[in-house]
């Protein structure tokens, strides 16, 4: 038994999860304190991360620690027990908004340098770049991923099915992806024969050698890939698909993951915008260059930059942009009421969330007129786009899934140690000149992988470490054994990277007793088909996938099965022995903040947080020998079950029970469960008065929580809300606050 006080690290993040945590944390502490468990916080919000980059610009009181780096180090220790809430993976536009907000609050941090020239500006830009895109998850995910719908949650969804729009066999919705010239087609992959140090360089046709990445240290038996996307092929593909959508009268939408693929996907996105508005971009090319317009950051960047021009010039540009819509297909909207299209910002439509939403809507997205319409879903990279076409085909034939009867698809995802594409952004480059792109051994000069590339192509190297793969296979076998479900490894033997993976998976499966287990390997399209054939028959199938499909499938299936990925249990067994517990599988729901600020109603569902806390406590109990932690875990699970049975989830409608009400019910049921358990009578006695008080005051507390709704509130900031104001807004029940305070006193 450890002598240190058992500690859970609770992350403070952004947007809806931060709002919810500010109310939930006092409840958590109330319950964990009697068991001697410490709950510490770690601020990894985008605002906190920005401030952490510029200590020299801040006063002593303003300075914050580099919490993310510290937390990253903790994940490498066996005692790590971290509750990780979803955080913003910021686009450049969001970053700039956050900088502005912080400057307005008196933090003297520099402006974001649009076109850095001096060394100082370049340094600032480098520091800010550390805060964009998916900057948190890859640092903390030092383990593979186990995401699933717990039994109670699945049962709840079966009894209370969410709405699913009908699918028509006449639906014209489809996925369009490249058939040549994308990363899939040009990929080369090897497994290393020993540890090596390599460089990435371009031997240009002009004779120049451009070193793009001077050194990458690789481990023995690591798999590395070299792949590129041809700009020419991409541009041709967009031209063809835009024209096809126009000719056939189907709405056009573009789905990327510009947060995690923070270097490649903004470029992929930008080309599409430039082709869609080709004539306007050609006409104003010089001016846009002078203004530093970069539509890789979305049309929002263009509109911001032209805002400095005389009104007549702005009007002319806008007229030219609007004129482009003539002869172009209708564009899918992000917010039709506000006129925000799919091209507004590359982060507005994030494929893992956007495609499931469209499939749940019968294959439709919103048009400018506020109506749902069939859509051409453009995902240039073919590697994973095909799974969506497969599920669309399935829905067209079988109709929408039925949450009452459908099976479940848990996921075991390879994500440790920045695996695969999601860890590649520091090794992704837009090629400046035609030439040969080589990955070369630094000490021997041997060229390990080589590609012929052209100016504008996107070239990248991905890595996945042997230890991560071995751990992933073990996790898949363990999950198969514990659940009794078959496992399918979604691996495509025709893709060079995955051919290497298949060899390793087969090898590592031999390390385990797989007798009686059903473990298969199938290409993604076949795996999707096989899984769906089982899903409609009510059968369950574990998907064991690489990092991208982990992300895609853990939104896709939960959204079909449960209506949201918020209700997922997301465990990351850290390879060093600790545990990280993510809360759900989705994001930070910016729309929910807007509703809170305008109407004081928070629809965010903290169920994922309740589930995460229970496994965190359970793990802490086992590892530290704290039996009360185990009881807290069991009773919390019981409370979550009651919450579901009694339907005390937050409602999306203002005036009804919201996140705060749902949290109150969790606290009440948890106290009741603790008071009722007989394993630890002292603990039962300790919680009995709390259970009694919360139960007696149920009506009063719910009424107090309800009474505040319907009016606008001030939380003192978006990226860095004022914690005191947040406390007032998120904890409006005097009775509840007083009861918790009296218990702790
Ligand atoms: N683990 C992480 O850190 C992740 C972070 N992100 C980040 O989150 C931000 C938003 O991403 P986006 O793609 O819009 O996806 P989100 O998952 O945040 O939002 C999509 C929709 O899902 C629903 N939803 C998601 N979680 C919950 C919840 N707990 N309770 C209720 N509803 C929920 C909401 O639908 P409705 O409004 O209809 O109720 C929401 O509008 C981005 O900055 C992104 O990078 C995204 C994924 C994971
Ligand atoms: O880190 C991010 O930006 C998003 C992560 C994500 O979508 C996921 O892991 O499901
Ligand atoms: Mg995701």
CSV table of N, CA, C and O and ligand atoms in Angstrom, one decimal, residues 89 134 137 141 147 257 259-260 352 550-551 554 585, ligand 2:
chain,number,residue,atom,x,y,z
A,89,UNK,N,-9.4,21.9,-29.4
A,89,UNK,CA,-8.3,21.8,-30.3
A,89,UNK,C,-8.4,23.0,-31.2
A,89,UNK,O,-9.2,22.9,-32.2
A,134,UNK,N,-4.8,19.7,-32.2
A,134,UNK,CA,-4.9,18.7,-31.2
A,134,UNK,C,-3.6,18.6,-30.4
A,134,UNK,O,-2.7,17.8,-30.7
A,137,UNK,N,-4.3,16.0,-26.4
A,137,UNK,CA,-4.6,14.5,-26.4
A,137,UNK,C,-3.3,13.7,-26.7
A,137,UNK,O,-3.0,12.8,-26.0
A,141,UNK,N,-2.0,10.8,-24.2
A,141,UNK,CA,-2.4,9.5,-24.5
A,141,UNK,C,-1.2,8.5,-24.6
A,141,UNK,O,-0.9,8.1,-25.7
A,147,UNK,N,-12.8,2.1,-25.6
A,147,UNK,CA,-14.1,2.9,-25.5
A,147,UNK,C,-15.3,2.0,-25.7
A,147,UNK,O,-15.3,1.3,-26.7
A,257,UNK,N,-10.4,16.6,-40.8
A,257,UNK,CA,-10.1,16.6,-39.3
A,257,UNK,C,-8.9,17.5,-39.1
A,257,UNK,O,-7.8,17.1,-38.9
A,259,UNK,N,-8.2,19.5,-36.9
A,259,UNK,CA,-7.7,19.7,-35.5
A,259,UNK,C,-6.6,18.7,-35.3
A,259,UNK,O,-5.5,19.1,-34.9
A,260,UNK,N,-6.8,17.4,-35.6
A,260,UNK,CA,-5.8,16.4,-35.3
A,260,UNK,C,-4.7,16.4,-36.5
A,260,UNK,O,-3.6,16.2,-36.2
A,352,UNK,N,-15.3,13.2,-37.6
A,352,UNK,CA,-15.8,12.2,-36.7
A,352,UNK,C,-17.2,12.5,-36.2
A,352,UNK,O,-18.0,11.6,-36.0
A,550,UNK,N,-10.2,4.7,-34.7
A,550,UNK,CA,-10.6,4.8,-33.3
A,550,UNK,C,-11.5,6.0,-33.1
A,550,UNK,O,-12.5,6.0,-32.5
A,551,UNK,N,-11.0,7.1,-33.6
A,551,UNK,CA,-11.6,8.4,-33.5
A,551,UNK,C,-13.0,8.3,-34.2
A,551,UNK,O,-14.0,8.7,-33.6
A,554,UNK,N,-15.6,5.7,-32.7
A,554,UNK,CA,-16.1,6.0,-31.4
A,554,UNK,C,-17.0,7.2,-31.3
A,554,UNK,O,-17.5,7.5,-30.2
A,585,UNK,N,-16.7,10.4,-25.6
A,585,UNK,CA,-15.8,10.3,-26.8
A,585,UNK,C,-15.9,11.5,-27.7
A,585,UNK,O,-15.3,11.5,-28.8
B,2,LIG,O1,-7.8,15.8,-29.9
B,2,LIG,C1,-8.7,16.2,-30.7
B,2,LIG,O2,-8.7,17.2,-31.3
B,2,LIG,C2,-9.9,15.3,-30.8
B,2,LIG,C3,-9.9,13.9,-30.3
B,2,LIG,C4,-11.0,13.1,-30.7
B,2,LIG,O3,-11.8,13.5,-31.5
B,2,LIG,C5,-11.1,11.8,-30.2
B,2,LIG,O4,-10.1,11.2,-29.6
B,2,LIG,O5,-12.2,11.2,-30.3
